[in-house]
Amino acid sequence: MKSSRPIRARIAPAAILHNYRLAKSHAPEAKAWAVVKANAYGHGQWRAVEALRSEADGFALLECENAVALREAGVTQPILLLEGVFSARDVRAVIEHRLTCVVHCLEQLKLLVRNGQFVTPVSLYLKLNTGMNRLGFTPETLGKAWEILQQLPQVDVTLMTHFAEADGERGVTGQLDRFRQISGDWGGPVSLANSAAILRHPQTHAEWVRPGIMLYGASPFADQSAAELGLQAAMTLESAIIGVQSLQAGDRVGYGGTFTADKPMRIGIVACGYADGYPRHAPSGTPIAVMGQRTKTVGRVSMDMLACDLSDIPEAGIGAPVTLWGEGIAGHVPADDVATAAGTIAYELFCALAPRVPVILDETAAVNRK
Ligand SMILES: *Cc1c(COP(=O)(O)O)cnc(C)c1O
């Protein structure tokens, strides 16, 4: 049974599908891996997969076990392991379940070769390090990789890289040049673009794009909102006012007394704290909506509660609905705005949604939004 404590995360599968279609419309020639890693950025792997089941060209995630579970649930599209294999058992699963597999270093390639019977075709994504300097082959190691791959006739290869600054001022030019240098006269398939590159750098679209954050309705950019991009929020975090206080000038709020009222104020206490996944670093002034009106948080976020200013919302009392982020009955608060106030990004807010928050599916979203 779901808890009666009023906090809920409302997930809208129709928004995920809308956002996937938007990604496809930006890269109409490319196929798209729907990135559902990290429990679909906190939205629930299965909810995202269900939302996209009939349309996604493929699904991308990290853990081999999750990929196998998708296969066992009847998912027939390609499934990409974004960090490749970690063990001999993973290699066997890759072959048995026809998983597509990133290979990012020689050690990993050797693990594959040692443990795989390459008698049926296997799809490998050879990852090139073009400047991110996390994973990937360099010009020095790529030659050796090709040598090993020559001995595996049943392997088809896609070349990939990942952009560090597709959302920023430097963009993709440097890494794209480097990619072309390293890949030489490669004429096979290529996969480069994350959400930011899909939206801003069409020259990166190639054969397969890899939308992640945009599927969930947040903007990959600091200077362009999700709404401006035509994205729909897939997660709404909502709760209610469970306490009301009247403050005199000079009264303080919450742990550390970091907020002091400079005039008489009415504040509401919301059943949502950092143990629900709300960022503790969100300062006084972080946007929040109560009964359809935007207002601001006051004081420090505590484990189970936070406070907001109700001075201009006199009708809001105990039980009044609150939207922490997303598009709720209490109003619209972009997760990106909360993240910016808290010095982070919506990716982290979504992924940090705590297991104790009950999740409900918003099946009506599709109807309401049309
Ligand atoms: C997570 C990830 C993506 C998706 O990135 P977004 O910025 O969320 O679109 C794409 N490619 C790789 C390799 C990833 O790890």
Coordinates of C-alpha atoms and ligand atoms in Angstrom, one line a residue:
M1 CA 0.0 0.0 0.0
K2 CA 1.2 3.5 -0.8
S3 CA 2.0 5.7 2.2
S4 CA -0.5 8.4 3.1
R5 CA 2.3 10.8 3.6
P6 CA 1.4 13.2 0.7
I7 CA 4.7 13.1 -1.3
R8 CA 4.5 11.4 -4.7
A9 CA 6.5 11.3 -7.8
R10 CA 4.2 11.3 -10.8
I11 CA 5.7 9.8 -14.0
A12 CA 4.2 10.5 -17.3
P13 CA 5.0 7.8 -19.9
A14 CA 3.3 10.0 -22.6
A15 CA 5.9 12.7 -22.0
I16 CA 8.8 10.3 -22.4
L17 CA 7.3 9.1 -25.7
H18 CA 6.7 12.8 -26.8
N19 CA 10.3 13.6 -25.9
Y20 CA 11.7 10.5 -27.8
R21 CA 9.7 11.6 -30.9
L22 CA 11.2 15.1 -30.5
A23 CA 14.7 13.6 -30.4
K24 CA 13.9 11.6 -33.6
S25 CA 12.5 14.7 -35.3
H26 CA 15.8 16.5 -34.7
A27 CA 17.8 13.6 -36.1
P28 CA 15.4 12.1 -38.7
E29 CA 18.0 10.1 -40.5
A30 CA 19.5 8.5 -37.4
K31 CA 18.3 5.6 -35.3
A32 CA 18.1 6.4 -31.6
W33 CA 19.2 4.5 -28.5
A34 CA 16.8 5.5 -25.7
V35 CA 19.2 5.8 -22.8
V36 CA 17.5 4.2 -19.8
K37 CA 20.6 3.8 -17.6
A38 CA 20.4 4.7 -13.8
N39 CA 16.8 3.4 -13.6
A40 CA 15.9 5.6 -16.5
Y41 CA 17.4 8.7 -14.7
G42 CA 15.2 7.8 -11.7
H43 CA 12.0 7.4 -13.6
G44 CA 12.0 3.7 -13.4
Q45 CA 13.7 1.5 -16.1
W46 CA 10.5 -0.5 -16.8
R47 CA 8.3 2.6 -17.0
A48 CA 10.6 4.1 -19.6
V49 CA 10.9 0.9 -21.5
E50 CA 7.2 0.4 -21.5
A51 CA 6.6 4.0 -22.7
L52 CA 9.0 3.5 -25.6
R53 CA 8.6 -0.2 -26.3
S54 CA 6.8 0.1 -29.6
E55 CA 8.9 3.0 -30.9
A56 CA 12.5 3.0 -29.6
D57 CA 15.1 1.8 -32.1
G58 CA 17.1 0.5 -29.2
F59 CA 17.7 0.8 -25.4
A60 CA 21.0 1.7 -23.8
L61 CA 22.0 1.0 -20.2
L62 CA 24.9 -0.2 -18.0
E63 CA 24.3 -3.4 -16.3
C64 CA 24.3 -6.7 -18.2
E65 CA 21.7 -8.1 -15.8
N66 CA 19.3 -5.4 -16.7
A67 CA 19.8 -5.9 -20.4
V68 CA 19.1 -9.6 -19.9
A69 CA 16.0 -8.8 -17.9
L70 CA 14.8 -6.7 -20.8
R71 CA 15.4 -9.6 -23.2
E72 CA 13.5 -11.9 -20.9
A73 CA 10.6 -9.5 -20.8
G74 CA 10.4 -9.8 -24.6
V75 CA 12.3 -6.6 -25.7
T76 CA 13.5 -7.4 -29.2
Q77 CA 15.2 -4.1 -30.1
P78 CA 19.0 -3.9 -29.9
I79 CA 20.2 -3.2 -26.3
L80 CA 23.5 -1.4 -25.8
L81 CA 25.8 -1.9 -22.8
L82 CA 27.3 1.6 -22.4
E83 CA 30.3 0.5 -20.4
G84 CA 30.6 -2.9 -22.0
V85 CA 31.4 -6.1 -20.2
F86 CA 32.9 -6.5 -16.7
S87 CA 33.2 -10.3 -16.5
A88 CA 33.3 -13.5 -18.4
R89 CA 29.7 -14.0 -17.4
D90 CA 28.8 -10.8 -19.1
V91 CA 30.5 -11.9 -22.3
R92 CA 28.4 -15.1 -22.3
A93 CA 25.2 -13.0 -21.8
V94 CA 26.2 -10.6 -24.6
I95 CA 26.4 -13.5 -27.0
E96 CA 23.4 -15.5 -25.8
H97 CA 21.1 -12.5 -25.7
R98 CA 22.5 -10.6 -28.7
L99 CA 23.5 -7.5 -26.7
T100 CA 25.4 -4.7 -28.4
C101 CA 28.5 -4.0 -26.4
V102 CA 30.7 -1.0 -26.0
V103 CA 34.4 -1.9 -26.0
H104 CA 36.6 0.9 -24.6
C105 CA 40.0 -0.6 -23.9
L106 CA 42.3 -3.5 -24.9
E107 CA 41.7 -5.3 -21.7
Q108 CA 38.0 -5.4 -22.3
L109 CA 38.5 -6.5 -25.9
K110 CA 40.7 -9.4 -24.7
L111 CA 38.1 -10.3 -22.1
L112 CA 35.5 -10.6 -24.9
V113 CA 37.8 -12.6 -27.2
R114 CA 38.9 -15.1 -24.4
N115 CA 35.3 -15.8 -23.3
G116 CA 33.3 -15.5 -26.4
Q117 CA 32.5 -18.1 -29.1
F118 CA 32.1 -15.7 -32.0
V119 CA 30.1 -18.1 -34.1
T120 CA 27.0 -15.8 -34.3
P121 CA 27.3 -12.2 -35.2
V122 CA 28.1 -9.8 -32.3
S123 CA 27.8 -6.0 -32.5
L124 CA 30.5 -4.0 -30.9
Y125 CA 30.7 -0.3 -30.3
L126 CA 34.4 0.7 -30.3
K127 CA 34.7 3.8 -28.2
L128 CA 37.3 6.4 -29.1
N129 CA 38.7 8.8 -26.6
T130 CA 38.5 12.2 -28.4
G131 CA 39.1 14.5 -25.4
M132 CA 36.7 13.5 -22.6
N133 CA 39.6 11.4 -21.2
R134 CA 37.3 9.0 -19.4
L135 CA 37.1 5.9 -21.6
G136 CA 38.1 5.0 -25.1
F137 CA 40.9 4.0 -27.4
T138 CA 43.6 6.4 -28.4
P139 CA 45.4 6.4 -31.8
E140 CA 48.1 4.3 -30.0
T141 CA 45.8 1.5 -28.8
L142 CA 43.3 1.5 -31.7
G143 CA 45.7 -0.2 -34.1
K144 CA 46.1 -3.1 -31.8
A145 CA 42.3 -3.3 -31.3
W146 CA 41.9 -3.6 -35.1
E147 CA 44.4 -6.4 -35.2
I148 CA 42.5 -8.4 -32.6
L149 CA 39.2 -7.7 -34.3
Q150 CA 40.5 -9.0 -37.7
Q151 CA 40.5 -12.4 -36.1
L152 CA 36.7 -12.2 -35.4
P153 CA 34.9 -12.4 -38.7
Q154 CA 31.5 -12.4 -37.0
V155 CA 31.8 -9.0 -35.5
D156 CA 30.3 -5.9 -36.8
V157 CA 31.7 -2.6 -35.5
T158 CA 30.3 0.8 -34.9
L159 CA 32.7 3.6 -33.9
M160 CA 31.5 5.9 -31.1
T161 CA 32.7 8.7 -28.9
H162 CA 31.1 10.9 -26.2
F163 CA 31.1 14.7 -26.1
A164 CA 32.3 16.5 -23.0
E165 CA 30.9 20.0 -23.9
A166 CA 28.1 19.5 -26.5
D167 CA 26.0 21.7 -24.2
G168 CA 28.7 24.4 -23.8
E169 CA 30.5 27.1 -25.6
R170 CA 33.3 25.0 -26.9
G171 CA 30.8 22.6 -28.5
V172 CA 31.8 19.5 -30.4
T173 CA 34.2 20.8 -33.0
G174 CA 37.5 19.8 -31.4
Q175 CA 36.3 16.3 -30.5
L176 CA 34.7 15.8 -33.9
D177 CA 38.0 16.7 -35.6
R178 CA 39.8 14.4 -33.3
F179 CA 37.2 11.6 -34.1
R180 CA 37.8 12.1 -37.8
Q181 CA 41.6 12.0 -37.3
I182 CA 41.5 8.8 -35.3
S183 CA 38.9 7.0 -37.4
G184 CA 40.6 7.8 -40.7
D185 CA 38.8 6.5 -43.7
W186 CA 36.3 4.5 -41.7
G187 CA 33.1 4.2 -43.7
G188 CA 31.1 2.1 -41.3
P189 CA 28.4 3.2 -38.8
V190 CA 29.1 5.9 -36.2
S191 CA 27.4 7.0 -33.0
L192 CA 28.3 10.3 -31.4
A193 CA 25.4 12.5 -30.1
N194 CA 24.0 12.8 -26.6
S195 CA 20.9 15.0 -26.0
A196 CA 22.8 18.3 -26.3
A197 CA 24.4 17.3 -29.6
I198 CA 21.1 16.0 -31.0
L199 CA 19.6 19.4 -30.3
R200 CA 22.4 21.7 -31.3
H201 CA 24.9 19.9 -33.4
P202 CA 23.2 18.2 -36.4
Q203 CA 26.6 17.4 -38.0
T204 CA 27.0 14.8 -35.2
H205 CA 23.9 12.8 -35.9
A206 CA 25.4 10.0 -38.0
E207 CA 23.8 6.5 -37.8
W208 CA 22.8 6.3 -34.2
V209 CA 22.1 9.1 -31.6
R210 CA 21.9 8.5 -27.9
P211 CA 19.3 10.7 -26.2
G212 CA 19.2 10.6 -22.4
I213 CA 18.2 13.6 -20.3
M214 CA 15.9 15.0 -23.0
L215 CA 13.7 11.9 -22.9
Y216 CA 12.9 12.9 -19.3
G217 CA 12.0 16.4 -20.2
A218 CA 14.9 18.4 -18.8
S219 CA 17.2 20.7 -20.8
P220 CA 20.8 19.8 -21.4
F221 CA 21.6 23.5 -21.7
A222 CA 22.0 26.2 -19.1
D223 CA 20.8 28.8 -21.5
Q224 CA 17.7 27.2 -23.0
S225 CA 14.8 25.9 -21.1
A226 CA 13.0 22.5 -21.6
A227 CA 9.9 24.4 -22.6
E228 CA 11.7 26.4 -25.2
L229 CA 13.0 23.1 -26.6
G230 CA 9.5 21.7 -26.7
L231 CA 10.2 19.0 -24.1
Q232 CA 7.6 17.8 -21.6
A233 CA 8.4 17.0 -17.9
A234 CA 8.3 13.3 -17.3
M235 CA 8.6 13.5 -13.6
T236 CA 6.6 15.7 -11.2
L237 CA 7.5 15.7 -7.5
E238 CA 4.5 16.8 -5.5
S239 CA 3.5 16.9 -1.9
A240 CA 1.4 19.1 0.4
I241 CA 1.6 21.7 3.2
I242 CA 1.5 19.9 6.5
G243 CA 2.1 22.9 8.8
V244 CA 1.7 26.7 8.8
Q245 CA 3.6 29.2 10.9
S246 CA 3.2 33.0 11.3
L247 CA 6.5 34.8 11.7
Q248 CA 7.3 38.2 13.1
A249 CA 10.2 40.2 11.8
G250 CA 13.4 38.8 13.2
D251 CA 12.1 35.2 13.5
R252 CA 14.3 32.5 12.0
V253 CA 13.4 29.3 10.1
G254 CA 14.8 25.8 10.2
Y255 CA 18.2 24.3 11.2
G256 CA 20.9 26.8 11.6
G257 CA 18.4 29.6 11.4
T258 CA 19.7 30.5 8.0
F259 CA 16.6 32.5 7.1
T260 CA 15.4 35.5 9.1
A261 CA 12.0 37.1 8.4
D262 CA 12.5 40.9 7.7
K263 CA 8.7 41.5 8.0
P264 CA 5.7 39.5 9.3
M265 CA 5.4 36.4 7.1
R266 CA 3.3 33.3 6.7
I267 CA 5.2 30.2 5.9
G268 CA 4.2 26.6 5.0
I269 CA 5.9 23.4 5.9
V270 CA 6.1 20.9 3.0
A271 CA 6.3 17.1 3.5
C272 CA 9.5 16.8 1.4
G273 CA 13.1 16.8 2.5
Y274 CA 16.5 15.6 1.5
A275 CA 15.6 12.0 2.4
D276 CA 13.1 12.2 -0.4
G277 CA 15.7 13.3 -2.8
Y278 CA 15.2 17.0 -2.6
P279 CA 18.6 18.7 -2.8
R280 CA 19.8 19.8 0.7
H281 CA 21.9 22.5 -1.0
A282 CA 18.8 24.3 -2.4
P283 CA 19.0 27.7 -0.7
S284 CA 16.3 30.1 0.5
G285 CA 14.6 31.4 -2.7
T286 CA 14.5 28.1 -4.6
P287 CA 11.3 28.0 -6.7
I288 CA 8.4 25.9 -5.6
A289 CA 4.6 26.1 -6.4
V290 CA 1.7 26.0 -4.0
M291 CA -1.9 25.9 -5.2
G292 CA -1.0 27.1 -8.6
Q293 CA 1.3 29.9 -7.6
R294 CA 5.0 30.1 -7.7
T295 CA 6.7 31.0 -4.5
K296 CA 10.1 30.4 -2.8
T297 CA 11.6 28.1 -0.2
V298 CA 12.8 29.6 3.0
G299 CA 15.5 28.2 5.3
R300 CA 17.5 25.0 5.2
V301 CA 16.0 21.8 3.7
S302 CA 15.8 19.2 6.4
M303 CA 15.5 15.5 6.2
D304 CA 11.7 15.2 5.9
M305 CA 10.5 18.8 5.5
L306 CA 11.2 22.1 3.9
A307 CA 9.6 25.5 4.3
C308 CA 8.1 27.9 1.8
D309 CA 6.7 31.5 1.8
L310 CA 2.9 31.6 1.8
S311 CA 2.6 35.3 2.5
D312 CA 1.1 35.9 -1.0
I313 CA -1.0 32.7 -1.0
P314 CA -3.4 33.3 1.9
E315 CA -5.8 30.6 0.7
A316 CA -3.0 27.9 1.2
G317 CA -3.4 26.1 4.4
I318 CA -2.7 22.6 5.7
G319 CA -3.3 20.1 2.8
A320 CA -2.6 22.6 0.1
P321 CA -1.0 20.9 -2.9
V322 CA 2.7 21.6 -3.6
T323 CA 4.8 21.0 -6.7
L324 CA 8.5 20.6 -5.9
W325 CA 9.3 20.2 -9.6
G326 CA 7.6 19.2 -12.8
E327 CA 4.1 19.9 -14.0
G328 CA 1.6 19.3 -11.2
I329 CA -1.8 20.4 -10.1
A330 CA -0.1 22.9 -7.8
G331 CA 1.8 24.5 -10.7
H332 CA 4.7 24.3 -13.1
V333 CA 8.3 24.3 -11.7
P334 CA 11.0 23.2 -14.1
A335 CA 13.4 20.7 -12.5
D336 CA 16.1 22.6 -14.2
D337 CA 15.3 25.8 -12.2
V338 CA 15.4 23.9 -8.9
A339 CA 18.7 22.2 -9.9
T340 CA 20.2 25.6 -10.9
A341 CA 19.3 27.1 -7.6
A342 CA 20.8 24.1 -5.8
G343 CA 24.0 24.3 -7.9
T344 CA 23.4 21.0 -9.7
I345 CA 21.7 19.7 -12.8
A346 CA 18.3 18.0 -13.3
Y347 CA 20.1 14.7 -14.0
E348 CA 21.2 14.6 -10.4
L349 CA 17.8 15.5 -9.0
F350 CA 16.0 12.8 -11.0
C351 CA 18.6 10.1 -10.1
A352 CA 18.5 11.1 -6.4
L353 CA 14.7 10.5 -6.1
A354 CA 14.6 8.4 -3.0
P355 CA 13.1 4.9 -2.9
R356 CA 10.7 6.0 -0.1
V357 CA 8.8 8.3 -2.4
P358 CA 5.8 6.4 -3.9
V359 CA 5.7 6.6 -7.6
I360 CA 2.4 6.9 -9.5
L361 CA 1.9 6.6 -13.2
D362 CA 0.3 9.6 -14.9
E363 CA -1.8 7.9 -17.6
T364 CA -3.9 10.9 -18.2
A365 CA -0.9 13.1 -19.2
A366 CA -1.3 12.3 -22.9
V367 CA -4.9 13.4 -23.0
N368 CA -4.3 16.6 -20.9
R369 CA -1.3 17.7 -22.9
K370 CA -2.8 17.4 -26.4
Ligands
LIG1 C1 24.4 8.8 -20.4 C2 25.0 8.8 -21.8 C3 24.3 9.4 -22.9 C4 23.1 10.3 -22.7 O1 23.5 11.6 -22.3 P1 22.5 12.8 -22.1 O2 23.3 13.9 -21.8 O3 21.6 12.4 -20.9 O4 21.6 12.8 -23.3 C5 24.8 9.2 -24.2 N1 25.9 8.5 -24.4 C6 26.6 7.9 -23.4 C7 27.8 7.1 -23.7 C8 26.2 8.0 -22.1 O5 26.8 7.4 -21.1

